[in-house]
mmCIF file of N, CA and C in Angstrom:
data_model
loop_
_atom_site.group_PDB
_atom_site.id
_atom_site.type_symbol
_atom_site.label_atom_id
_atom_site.label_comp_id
_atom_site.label_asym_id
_atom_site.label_seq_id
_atom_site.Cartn_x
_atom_site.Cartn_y
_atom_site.Cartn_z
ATOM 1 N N UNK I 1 -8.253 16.749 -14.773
ATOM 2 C CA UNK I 1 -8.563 15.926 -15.935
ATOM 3 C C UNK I 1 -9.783 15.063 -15.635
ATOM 4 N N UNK I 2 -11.057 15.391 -16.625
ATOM 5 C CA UNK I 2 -11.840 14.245 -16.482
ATOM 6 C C UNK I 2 -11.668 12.977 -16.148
ATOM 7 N N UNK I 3 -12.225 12.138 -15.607
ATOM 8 C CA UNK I 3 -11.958 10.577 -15.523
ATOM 9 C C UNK I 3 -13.132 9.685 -16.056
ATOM 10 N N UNK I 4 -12.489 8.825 -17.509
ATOM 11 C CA UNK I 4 -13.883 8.359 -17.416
ATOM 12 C C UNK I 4 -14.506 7.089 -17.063
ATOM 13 N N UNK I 5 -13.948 6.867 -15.922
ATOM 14 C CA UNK I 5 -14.822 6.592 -14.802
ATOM 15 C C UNK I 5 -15.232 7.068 -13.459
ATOM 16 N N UNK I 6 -16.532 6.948 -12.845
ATOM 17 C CA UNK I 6 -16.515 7.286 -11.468
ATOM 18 C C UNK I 6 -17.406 6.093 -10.912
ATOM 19 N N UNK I 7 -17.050 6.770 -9.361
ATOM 20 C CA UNK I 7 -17.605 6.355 -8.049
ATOM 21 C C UNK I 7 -19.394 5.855 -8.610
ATOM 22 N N UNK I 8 -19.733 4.184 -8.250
ATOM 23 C CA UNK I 8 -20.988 3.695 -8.609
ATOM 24 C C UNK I 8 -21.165 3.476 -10.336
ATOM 25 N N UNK I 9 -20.547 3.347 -11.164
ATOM 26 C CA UNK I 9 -20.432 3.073 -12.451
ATOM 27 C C UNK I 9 -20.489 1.155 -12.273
ATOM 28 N N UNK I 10 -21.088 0.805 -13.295
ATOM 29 C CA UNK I 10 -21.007 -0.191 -13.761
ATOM 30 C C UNK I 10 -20.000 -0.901 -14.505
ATOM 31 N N UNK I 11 -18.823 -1.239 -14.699
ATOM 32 C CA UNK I 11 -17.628 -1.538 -15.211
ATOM 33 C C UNK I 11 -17.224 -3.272 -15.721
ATOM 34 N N UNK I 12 -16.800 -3.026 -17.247
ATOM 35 C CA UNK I 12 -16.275 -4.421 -17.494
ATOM 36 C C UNK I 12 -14.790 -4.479 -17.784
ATOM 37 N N UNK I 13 -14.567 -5.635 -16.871
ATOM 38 C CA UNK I 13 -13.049 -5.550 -16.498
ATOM 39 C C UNK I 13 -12.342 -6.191 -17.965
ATOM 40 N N UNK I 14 -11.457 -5.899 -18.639
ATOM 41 C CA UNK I 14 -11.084 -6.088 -19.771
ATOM 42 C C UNK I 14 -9.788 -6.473 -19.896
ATOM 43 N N UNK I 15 -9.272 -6.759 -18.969
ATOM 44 C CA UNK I 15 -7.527 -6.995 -18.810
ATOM 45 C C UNK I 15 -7.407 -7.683 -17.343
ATOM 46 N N UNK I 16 -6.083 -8.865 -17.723
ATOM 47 C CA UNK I 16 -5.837 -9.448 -16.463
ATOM 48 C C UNK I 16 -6.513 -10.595 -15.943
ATOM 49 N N UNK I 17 -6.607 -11.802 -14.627
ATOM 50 C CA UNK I 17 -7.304 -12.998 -14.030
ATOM 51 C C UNK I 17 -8.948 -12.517 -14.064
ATOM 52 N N UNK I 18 -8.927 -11.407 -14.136
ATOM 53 C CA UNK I 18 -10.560 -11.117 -13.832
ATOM 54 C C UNK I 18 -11.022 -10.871 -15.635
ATOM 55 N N UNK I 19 -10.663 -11.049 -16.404
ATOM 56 C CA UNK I 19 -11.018 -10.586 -17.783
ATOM 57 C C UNK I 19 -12.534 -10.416 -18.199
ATOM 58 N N UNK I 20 -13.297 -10.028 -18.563
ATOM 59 C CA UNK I 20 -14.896 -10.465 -18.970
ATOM 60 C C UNK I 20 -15.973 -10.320 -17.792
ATOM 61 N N UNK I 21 -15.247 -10.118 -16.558
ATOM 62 C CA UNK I 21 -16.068 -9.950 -15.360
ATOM 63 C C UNK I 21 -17.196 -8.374 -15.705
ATOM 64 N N UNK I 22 -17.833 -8.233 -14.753
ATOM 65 C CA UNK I 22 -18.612 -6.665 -14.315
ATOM 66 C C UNK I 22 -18.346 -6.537 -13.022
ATOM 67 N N UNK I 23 -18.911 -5.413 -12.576
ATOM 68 C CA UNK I 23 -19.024 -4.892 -11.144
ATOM 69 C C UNK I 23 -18.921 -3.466 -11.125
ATOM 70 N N UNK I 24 -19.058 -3.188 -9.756
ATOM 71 C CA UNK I 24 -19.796 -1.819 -9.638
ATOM 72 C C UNK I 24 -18.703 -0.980 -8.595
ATOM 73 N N UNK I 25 -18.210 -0.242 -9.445
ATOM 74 C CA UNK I 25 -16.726 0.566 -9.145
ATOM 75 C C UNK I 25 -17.331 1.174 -7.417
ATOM 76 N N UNK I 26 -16.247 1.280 -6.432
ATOM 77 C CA UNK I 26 -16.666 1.224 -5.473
ATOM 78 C C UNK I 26 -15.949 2.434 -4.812
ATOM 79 N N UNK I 27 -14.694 2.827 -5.322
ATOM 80 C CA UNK I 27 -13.826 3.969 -5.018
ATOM 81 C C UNK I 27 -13.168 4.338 -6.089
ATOM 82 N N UNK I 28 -12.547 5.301 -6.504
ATOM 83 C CA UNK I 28 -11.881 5.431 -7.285
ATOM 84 C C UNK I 28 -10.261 6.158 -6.839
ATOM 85 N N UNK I 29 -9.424 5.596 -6.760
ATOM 86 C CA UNK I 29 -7.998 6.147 -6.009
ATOM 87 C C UNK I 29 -7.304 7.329 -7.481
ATOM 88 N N UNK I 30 -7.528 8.758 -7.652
ATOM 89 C CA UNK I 30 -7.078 9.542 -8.736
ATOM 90 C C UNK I 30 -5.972 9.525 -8.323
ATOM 91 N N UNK I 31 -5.011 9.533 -7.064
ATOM 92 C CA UNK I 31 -3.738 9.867 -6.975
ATOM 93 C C UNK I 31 -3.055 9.318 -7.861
ATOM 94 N N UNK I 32 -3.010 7.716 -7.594
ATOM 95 C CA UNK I 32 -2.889 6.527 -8.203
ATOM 96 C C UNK I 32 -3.481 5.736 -9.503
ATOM 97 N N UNK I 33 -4.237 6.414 -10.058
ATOM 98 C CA UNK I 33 -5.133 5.880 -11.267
ATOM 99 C C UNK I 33 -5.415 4.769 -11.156
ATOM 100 N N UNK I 34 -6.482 4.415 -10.185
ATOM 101 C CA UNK I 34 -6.492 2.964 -9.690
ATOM 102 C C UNK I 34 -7.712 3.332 -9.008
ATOM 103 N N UNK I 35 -8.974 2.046 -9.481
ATOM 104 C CA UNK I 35 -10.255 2.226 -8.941
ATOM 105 C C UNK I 35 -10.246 0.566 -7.940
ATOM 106 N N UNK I 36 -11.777 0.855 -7.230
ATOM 107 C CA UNK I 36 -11.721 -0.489 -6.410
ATOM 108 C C UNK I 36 -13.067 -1.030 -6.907
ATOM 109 N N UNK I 37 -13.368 -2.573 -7.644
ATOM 110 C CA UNK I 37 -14.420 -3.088 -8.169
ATOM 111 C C UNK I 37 -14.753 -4.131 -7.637
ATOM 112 N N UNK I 38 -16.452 -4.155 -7.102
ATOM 113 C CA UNK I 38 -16.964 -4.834 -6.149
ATOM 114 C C UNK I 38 -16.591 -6.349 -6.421
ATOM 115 N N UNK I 39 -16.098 -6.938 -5.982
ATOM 116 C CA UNK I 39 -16.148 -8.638 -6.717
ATOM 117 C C UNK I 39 -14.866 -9.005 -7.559
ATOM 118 N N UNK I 40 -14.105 -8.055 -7.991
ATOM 119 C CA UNK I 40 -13.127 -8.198 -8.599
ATOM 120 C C UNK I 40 -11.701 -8.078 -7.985
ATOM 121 N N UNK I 41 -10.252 -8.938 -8.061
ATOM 122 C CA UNK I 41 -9.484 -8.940 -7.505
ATOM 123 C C UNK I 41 -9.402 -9.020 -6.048
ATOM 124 N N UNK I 42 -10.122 -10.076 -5.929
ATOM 125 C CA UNK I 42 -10.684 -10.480 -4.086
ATOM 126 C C UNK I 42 -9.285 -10.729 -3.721
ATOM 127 N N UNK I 43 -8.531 -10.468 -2.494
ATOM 128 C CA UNK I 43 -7.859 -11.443 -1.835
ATOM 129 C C UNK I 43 -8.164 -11.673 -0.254
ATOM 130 N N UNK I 44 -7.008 -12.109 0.299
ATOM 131 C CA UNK I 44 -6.783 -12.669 1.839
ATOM 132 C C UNK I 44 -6.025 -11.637 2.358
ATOM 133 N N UNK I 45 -6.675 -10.773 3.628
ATOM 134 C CA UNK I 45 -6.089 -10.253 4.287
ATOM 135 C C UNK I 45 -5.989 -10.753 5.750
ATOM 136 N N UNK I 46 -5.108 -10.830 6.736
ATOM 137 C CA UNK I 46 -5.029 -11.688 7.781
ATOM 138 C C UNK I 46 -4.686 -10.684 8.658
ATOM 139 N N UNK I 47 -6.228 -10.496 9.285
ATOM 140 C CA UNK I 47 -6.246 -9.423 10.655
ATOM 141 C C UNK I 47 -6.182 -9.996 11.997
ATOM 142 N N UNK I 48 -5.735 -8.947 13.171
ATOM 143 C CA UNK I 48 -5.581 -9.303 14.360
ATOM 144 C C UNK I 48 -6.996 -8.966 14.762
ATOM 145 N N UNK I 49 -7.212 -9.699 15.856
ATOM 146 C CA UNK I 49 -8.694 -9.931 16.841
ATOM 147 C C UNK I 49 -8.813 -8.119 16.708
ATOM 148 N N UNK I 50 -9.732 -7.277 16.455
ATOM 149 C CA UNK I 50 -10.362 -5.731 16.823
ATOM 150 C C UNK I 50 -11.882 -5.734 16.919
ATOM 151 N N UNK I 51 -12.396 -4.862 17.244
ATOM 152 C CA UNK I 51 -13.408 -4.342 17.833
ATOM 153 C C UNK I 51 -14.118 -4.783 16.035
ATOM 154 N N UNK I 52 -13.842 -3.861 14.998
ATOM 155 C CA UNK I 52 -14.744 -4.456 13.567
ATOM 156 C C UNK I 52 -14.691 -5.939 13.674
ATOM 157 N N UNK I 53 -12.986 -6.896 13.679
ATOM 158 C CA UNK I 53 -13.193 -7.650 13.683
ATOM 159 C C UNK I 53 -12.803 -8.614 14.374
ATOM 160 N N UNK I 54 -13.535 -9.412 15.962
ATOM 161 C CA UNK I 54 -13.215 -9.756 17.049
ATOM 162 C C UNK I 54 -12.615 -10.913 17.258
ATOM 163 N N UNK I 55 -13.321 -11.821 15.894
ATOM 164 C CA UNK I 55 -12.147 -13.206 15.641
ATOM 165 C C UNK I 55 -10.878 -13.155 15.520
ATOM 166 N N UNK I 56 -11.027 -11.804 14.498
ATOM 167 C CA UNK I 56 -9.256 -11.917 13.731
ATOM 168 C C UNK I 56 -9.479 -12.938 12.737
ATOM 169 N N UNK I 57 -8.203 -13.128 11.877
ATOM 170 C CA UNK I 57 -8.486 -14.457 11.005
ATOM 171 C C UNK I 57 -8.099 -13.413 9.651
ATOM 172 N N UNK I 58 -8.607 -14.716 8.857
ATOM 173 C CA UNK I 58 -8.583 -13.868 7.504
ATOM 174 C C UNK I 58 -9.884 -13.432 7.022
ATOM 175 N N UNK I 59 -9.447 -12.159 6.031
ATOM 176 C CA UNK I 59 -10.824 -11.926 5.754
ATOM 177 C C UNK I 59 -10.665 -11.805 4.307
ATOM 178 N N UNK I 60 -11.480 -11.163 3.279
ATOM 179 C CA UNK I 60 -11.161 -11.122 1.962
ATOM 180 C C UNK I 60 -11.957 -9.913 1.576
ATOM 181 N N UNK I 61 -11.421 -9.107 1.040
ATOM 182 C CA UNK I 61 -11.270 -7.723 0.298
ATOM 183 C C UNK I 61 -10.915 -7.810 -0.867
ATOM 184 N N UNK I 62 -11.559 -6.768 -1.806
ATOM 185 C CA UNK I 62 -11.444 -6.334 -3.044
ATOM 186 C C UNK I 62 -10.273 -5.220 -2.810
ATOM 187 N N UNK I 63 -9.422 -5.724 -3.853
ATOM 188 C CA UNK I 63 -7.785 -4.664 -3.820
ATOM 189 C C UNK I 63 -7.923 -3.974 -5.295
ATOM 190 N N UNK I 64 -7.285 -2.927 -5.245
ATOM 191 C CA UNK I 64 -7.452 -1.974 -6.623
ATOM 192 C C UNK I 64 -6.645 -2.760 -7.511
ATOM 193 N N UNK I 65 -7.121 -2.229 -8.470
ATOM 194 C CA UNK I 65 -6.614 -2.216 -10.396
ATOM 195 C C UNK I 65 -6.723 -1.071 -11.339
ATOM 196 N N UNK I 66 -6.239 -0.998 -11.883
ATOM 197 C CA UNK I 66 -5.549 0.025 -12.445
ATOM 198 C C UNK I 66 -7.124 0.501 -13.385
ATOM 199 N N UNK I 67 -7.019 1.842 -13.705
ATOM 200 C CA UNK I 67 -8.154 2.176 -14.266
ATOM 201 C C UNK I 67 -8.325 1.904 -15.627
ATOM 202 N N UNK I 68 -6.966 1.793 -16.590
ATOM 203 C CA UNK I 68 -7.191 1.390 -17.714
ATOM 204 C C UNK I 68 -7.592 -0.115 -18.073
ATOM 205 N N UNK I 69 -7.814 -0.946 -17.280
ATOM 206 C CA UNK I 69 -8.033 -1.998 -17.365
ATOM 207 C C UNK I 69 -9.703 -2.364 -17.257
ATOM 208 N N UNK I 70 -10.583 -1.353 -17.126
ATOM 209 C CA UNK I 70 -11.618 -1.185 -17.418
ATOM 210 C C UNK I 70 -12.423 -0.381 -18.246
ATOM 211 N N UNK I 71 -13.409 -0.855 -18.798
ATOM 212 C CA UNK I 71 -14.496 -0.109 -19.553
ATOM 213 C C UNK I 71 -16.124 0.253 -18.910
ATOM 214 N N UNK I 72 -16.329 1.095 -18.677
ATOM 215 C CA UNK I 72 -17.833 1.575 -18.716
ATOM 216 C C UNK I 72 -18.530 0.918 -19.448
ATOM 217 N N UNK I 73 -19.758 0.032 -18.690
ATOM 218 C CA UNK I 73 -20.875 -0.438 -19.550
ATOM 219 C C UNK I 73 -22.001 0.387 -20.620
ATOM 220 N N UNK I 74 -21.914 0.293 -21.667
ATOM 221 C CA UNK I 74 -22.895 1.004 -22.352
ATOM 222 C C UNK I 74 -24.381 0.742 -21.896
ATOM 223 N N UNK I 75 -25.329 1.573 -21.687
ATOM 224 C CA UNK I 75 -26.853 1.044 -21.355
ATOM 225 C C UNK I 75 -27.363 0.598 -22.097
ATOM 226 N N UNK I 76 -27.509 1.019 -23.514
ATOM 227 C CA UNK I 76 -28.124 -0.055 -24.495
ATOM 228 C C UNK I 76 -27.833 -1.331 -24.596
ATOM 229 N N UNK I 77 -26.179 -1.289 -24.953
ATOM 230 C CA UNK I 77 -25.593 -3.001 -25.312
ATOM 231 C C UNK I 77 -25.213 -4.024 -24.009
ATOM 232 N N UNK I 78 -24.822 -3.378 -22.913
ATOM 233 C CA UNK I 78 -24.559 -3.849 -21.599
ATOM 234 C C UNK I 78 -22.955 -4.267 -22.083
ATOM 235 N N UNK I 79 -22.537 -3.888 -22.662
ATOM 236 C CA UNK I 79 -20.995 -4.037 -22.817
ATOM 237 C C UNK I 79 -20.101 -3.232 -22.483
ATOM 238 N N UNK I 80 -19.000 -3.208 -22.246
ATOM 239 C CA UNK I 80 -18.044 -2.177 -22.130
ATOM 240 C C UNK I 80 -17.801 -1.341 -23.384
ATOM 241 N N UNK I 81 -18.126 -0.243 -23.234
ATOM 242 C CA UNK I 81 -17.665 0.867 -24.257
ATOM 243 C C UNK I 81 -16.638 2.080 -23.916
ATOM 244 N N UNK I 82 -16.026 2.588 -25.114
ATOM 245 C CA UNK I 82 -15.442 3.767 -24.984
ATOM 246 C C UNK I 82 -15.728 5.006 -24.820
ATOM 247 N N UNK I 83 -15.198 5.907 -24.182
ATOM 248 C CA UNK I 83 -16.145 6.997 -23.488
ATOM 249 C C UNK I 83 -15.569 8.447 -24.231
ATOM 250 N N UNK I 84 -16.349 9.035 -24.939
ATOM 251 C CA UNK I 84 -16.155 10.533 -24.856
ATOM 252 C C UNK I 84 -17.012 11.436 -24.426
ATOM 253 N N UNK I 85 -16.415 12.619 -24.042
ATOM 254 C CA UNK I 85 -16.885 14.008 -23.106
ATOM 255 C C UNK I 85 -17.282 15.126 -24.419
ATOM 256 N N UNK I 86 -18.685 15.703 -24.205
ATOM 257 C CA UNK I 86 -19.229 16.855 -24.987
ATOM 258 C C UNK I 86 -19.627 17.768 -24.076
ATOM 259 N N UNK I 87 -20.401 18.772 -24.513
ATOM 260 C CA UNK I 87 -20.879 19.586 -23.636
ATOM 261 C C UNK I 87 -22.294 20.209 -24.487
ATOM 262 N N UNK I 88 -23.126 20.203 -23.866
ATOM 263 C CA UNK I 88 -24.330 20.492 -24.914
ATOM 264 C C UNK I 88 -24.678 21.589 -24.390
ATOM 265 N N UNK I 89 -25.723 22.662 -25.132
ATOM 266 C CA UNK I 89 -26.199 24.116 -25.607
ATOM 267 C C UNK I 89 -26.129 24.498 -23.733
ATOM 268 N N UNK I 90 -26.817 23.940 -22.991
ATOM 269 C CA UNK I 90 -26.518 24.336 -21.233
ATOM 270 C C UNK I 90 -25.355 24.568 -20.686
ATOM 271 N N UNK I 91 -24.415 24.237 -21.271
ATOM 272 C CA UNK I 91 -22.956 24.043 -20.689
ATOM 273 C C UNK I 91 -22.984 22.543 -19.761
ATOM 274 N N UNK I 92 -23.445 21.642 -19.543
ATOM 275 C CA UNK I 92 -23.675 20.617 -19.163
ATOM 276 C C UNK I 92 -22.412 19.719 -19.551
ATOM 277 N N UNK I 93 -21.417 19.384 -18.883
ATOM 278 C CA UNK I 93 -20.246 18.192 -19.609
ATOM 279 C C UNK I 93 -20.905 16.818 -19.066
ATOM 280 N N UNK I 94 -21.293 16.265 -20.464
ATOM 281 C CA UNK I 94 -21.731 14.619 -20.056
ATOM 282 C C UNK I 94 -20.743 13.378 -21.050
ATOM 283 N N UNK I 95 -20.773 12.427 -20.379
ATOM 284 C CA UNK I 95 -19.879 11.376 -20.656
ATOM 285 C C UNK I 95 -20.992 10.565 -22.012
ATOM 286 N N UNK I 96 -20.155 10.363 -22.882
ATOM 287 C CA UNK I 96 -20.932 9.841 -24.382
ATOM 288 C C UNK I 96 -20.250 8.533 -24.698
ATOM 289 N N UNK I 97 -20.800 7.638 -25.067
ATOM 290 C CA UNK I 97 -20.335 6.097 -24.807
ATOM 291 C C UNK I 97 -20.279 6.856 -26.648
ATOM 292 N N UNK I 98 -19.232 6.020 -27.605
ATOM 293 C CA UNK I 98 -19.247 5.695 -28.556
ATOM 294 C C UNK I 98 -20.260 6.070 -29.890
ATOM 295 N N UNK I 99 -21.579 4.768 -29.316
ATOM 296 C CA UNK I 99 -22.282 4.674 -30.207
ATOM 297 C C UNK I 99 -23.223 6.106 -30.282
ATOM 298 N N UNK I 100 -23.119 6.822 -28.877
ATOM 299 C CA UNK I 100 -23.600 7.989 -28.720
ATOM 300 C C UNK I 100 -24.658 8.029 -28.033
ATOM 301 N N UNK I 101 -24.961 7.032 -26.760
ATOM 302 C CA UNK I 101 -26.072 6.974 -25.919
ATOM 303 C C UNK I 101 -25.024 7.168 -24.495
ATOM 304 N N UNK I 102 -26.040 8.183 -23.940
ATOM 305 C CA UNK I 102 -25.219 9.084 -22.846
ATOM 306 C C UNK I 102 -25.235 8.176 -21.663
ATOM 307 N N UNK I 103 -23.816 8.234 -21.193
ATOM 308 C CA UNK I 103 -23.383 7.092 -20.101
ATOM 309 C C UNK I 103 -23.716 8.398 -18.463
ATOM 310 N N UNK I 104 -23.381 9.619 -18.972
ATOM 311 C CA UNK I 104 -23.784 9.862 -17.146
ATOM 312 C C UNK I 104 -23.423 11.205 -17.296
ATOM 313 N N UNK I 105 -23.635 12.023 -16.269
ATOM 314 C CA UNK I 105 -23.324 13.676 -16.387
ATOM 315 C C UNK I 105 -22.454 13.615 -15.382
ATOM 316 N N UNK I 106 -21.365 14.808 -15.796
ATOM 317 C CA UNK I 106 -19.995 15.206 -14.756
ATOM 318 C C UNK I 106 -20.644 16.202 -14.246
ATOM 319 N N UNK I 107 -20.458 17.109 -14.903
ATOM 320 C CA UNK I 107 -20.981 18.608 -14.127
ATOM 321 C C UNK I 107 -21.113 19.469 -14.708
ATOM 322 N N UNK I 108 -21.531 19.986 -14.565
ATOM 323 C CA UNK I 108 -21.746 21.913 -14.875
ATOM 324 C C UNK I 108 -20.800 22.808 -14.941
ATOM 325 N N UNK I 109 -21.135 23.500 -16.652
ATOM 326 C CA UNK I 109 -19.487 24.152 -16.928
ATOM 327 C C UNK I 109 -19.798 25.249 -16.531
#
């Protein structure tokens, strides 16, 4: 199943403490329908002294959220828009924001 979002997308978070935020999708977990967004849903993780990190201490990481809780930025409006999938005369499947200005290409049918 398509997803419409991916890996490096621009995203406005639309649900939840982070509401109205952006950021720039960083993983996307399909098992789980759950992406990871740069800046969004920071917390405290409290590591032991290692080689990455030799203090130990706490550190703070971005933790996933669920994918429906975001929208793809449109390029024209810079807002979050809704996304549909076409396929034009090449066989080309590209992602179509709404108003109908093309948000990004999947792949080749």
């Amino acid at each position: 199943m398509a997803r419409h979002i991916k890996k490096g997308d621009m995203v406005e978070v639309i649900a939840g403490a982070q509401k109205g935020t952006t950021g720039k999708v960083m993983r996307v977990i399909t098992a789980k329908d759950r992406i990871i967004v740069e800046g969004v849903n920071r917390r405290y993780k409290h590591v032991k002294p290692s080689r990455k990190y030799p203090q130990g201490g706490r550190v703070q990481m971005e933790r996933a959220i669920h994918i429906s809780n975001v929208l793809p930025l449109n390029p024209k409006t810079s807002k979050g828009t809704r996304v549909r999938f076409t396929t034009d005369s090449k066989g080309i499947k590209k992602r179509v924001a709404v108003d109908g200005s093309e948000i990004g290409i999947l792949r080749k049918a």
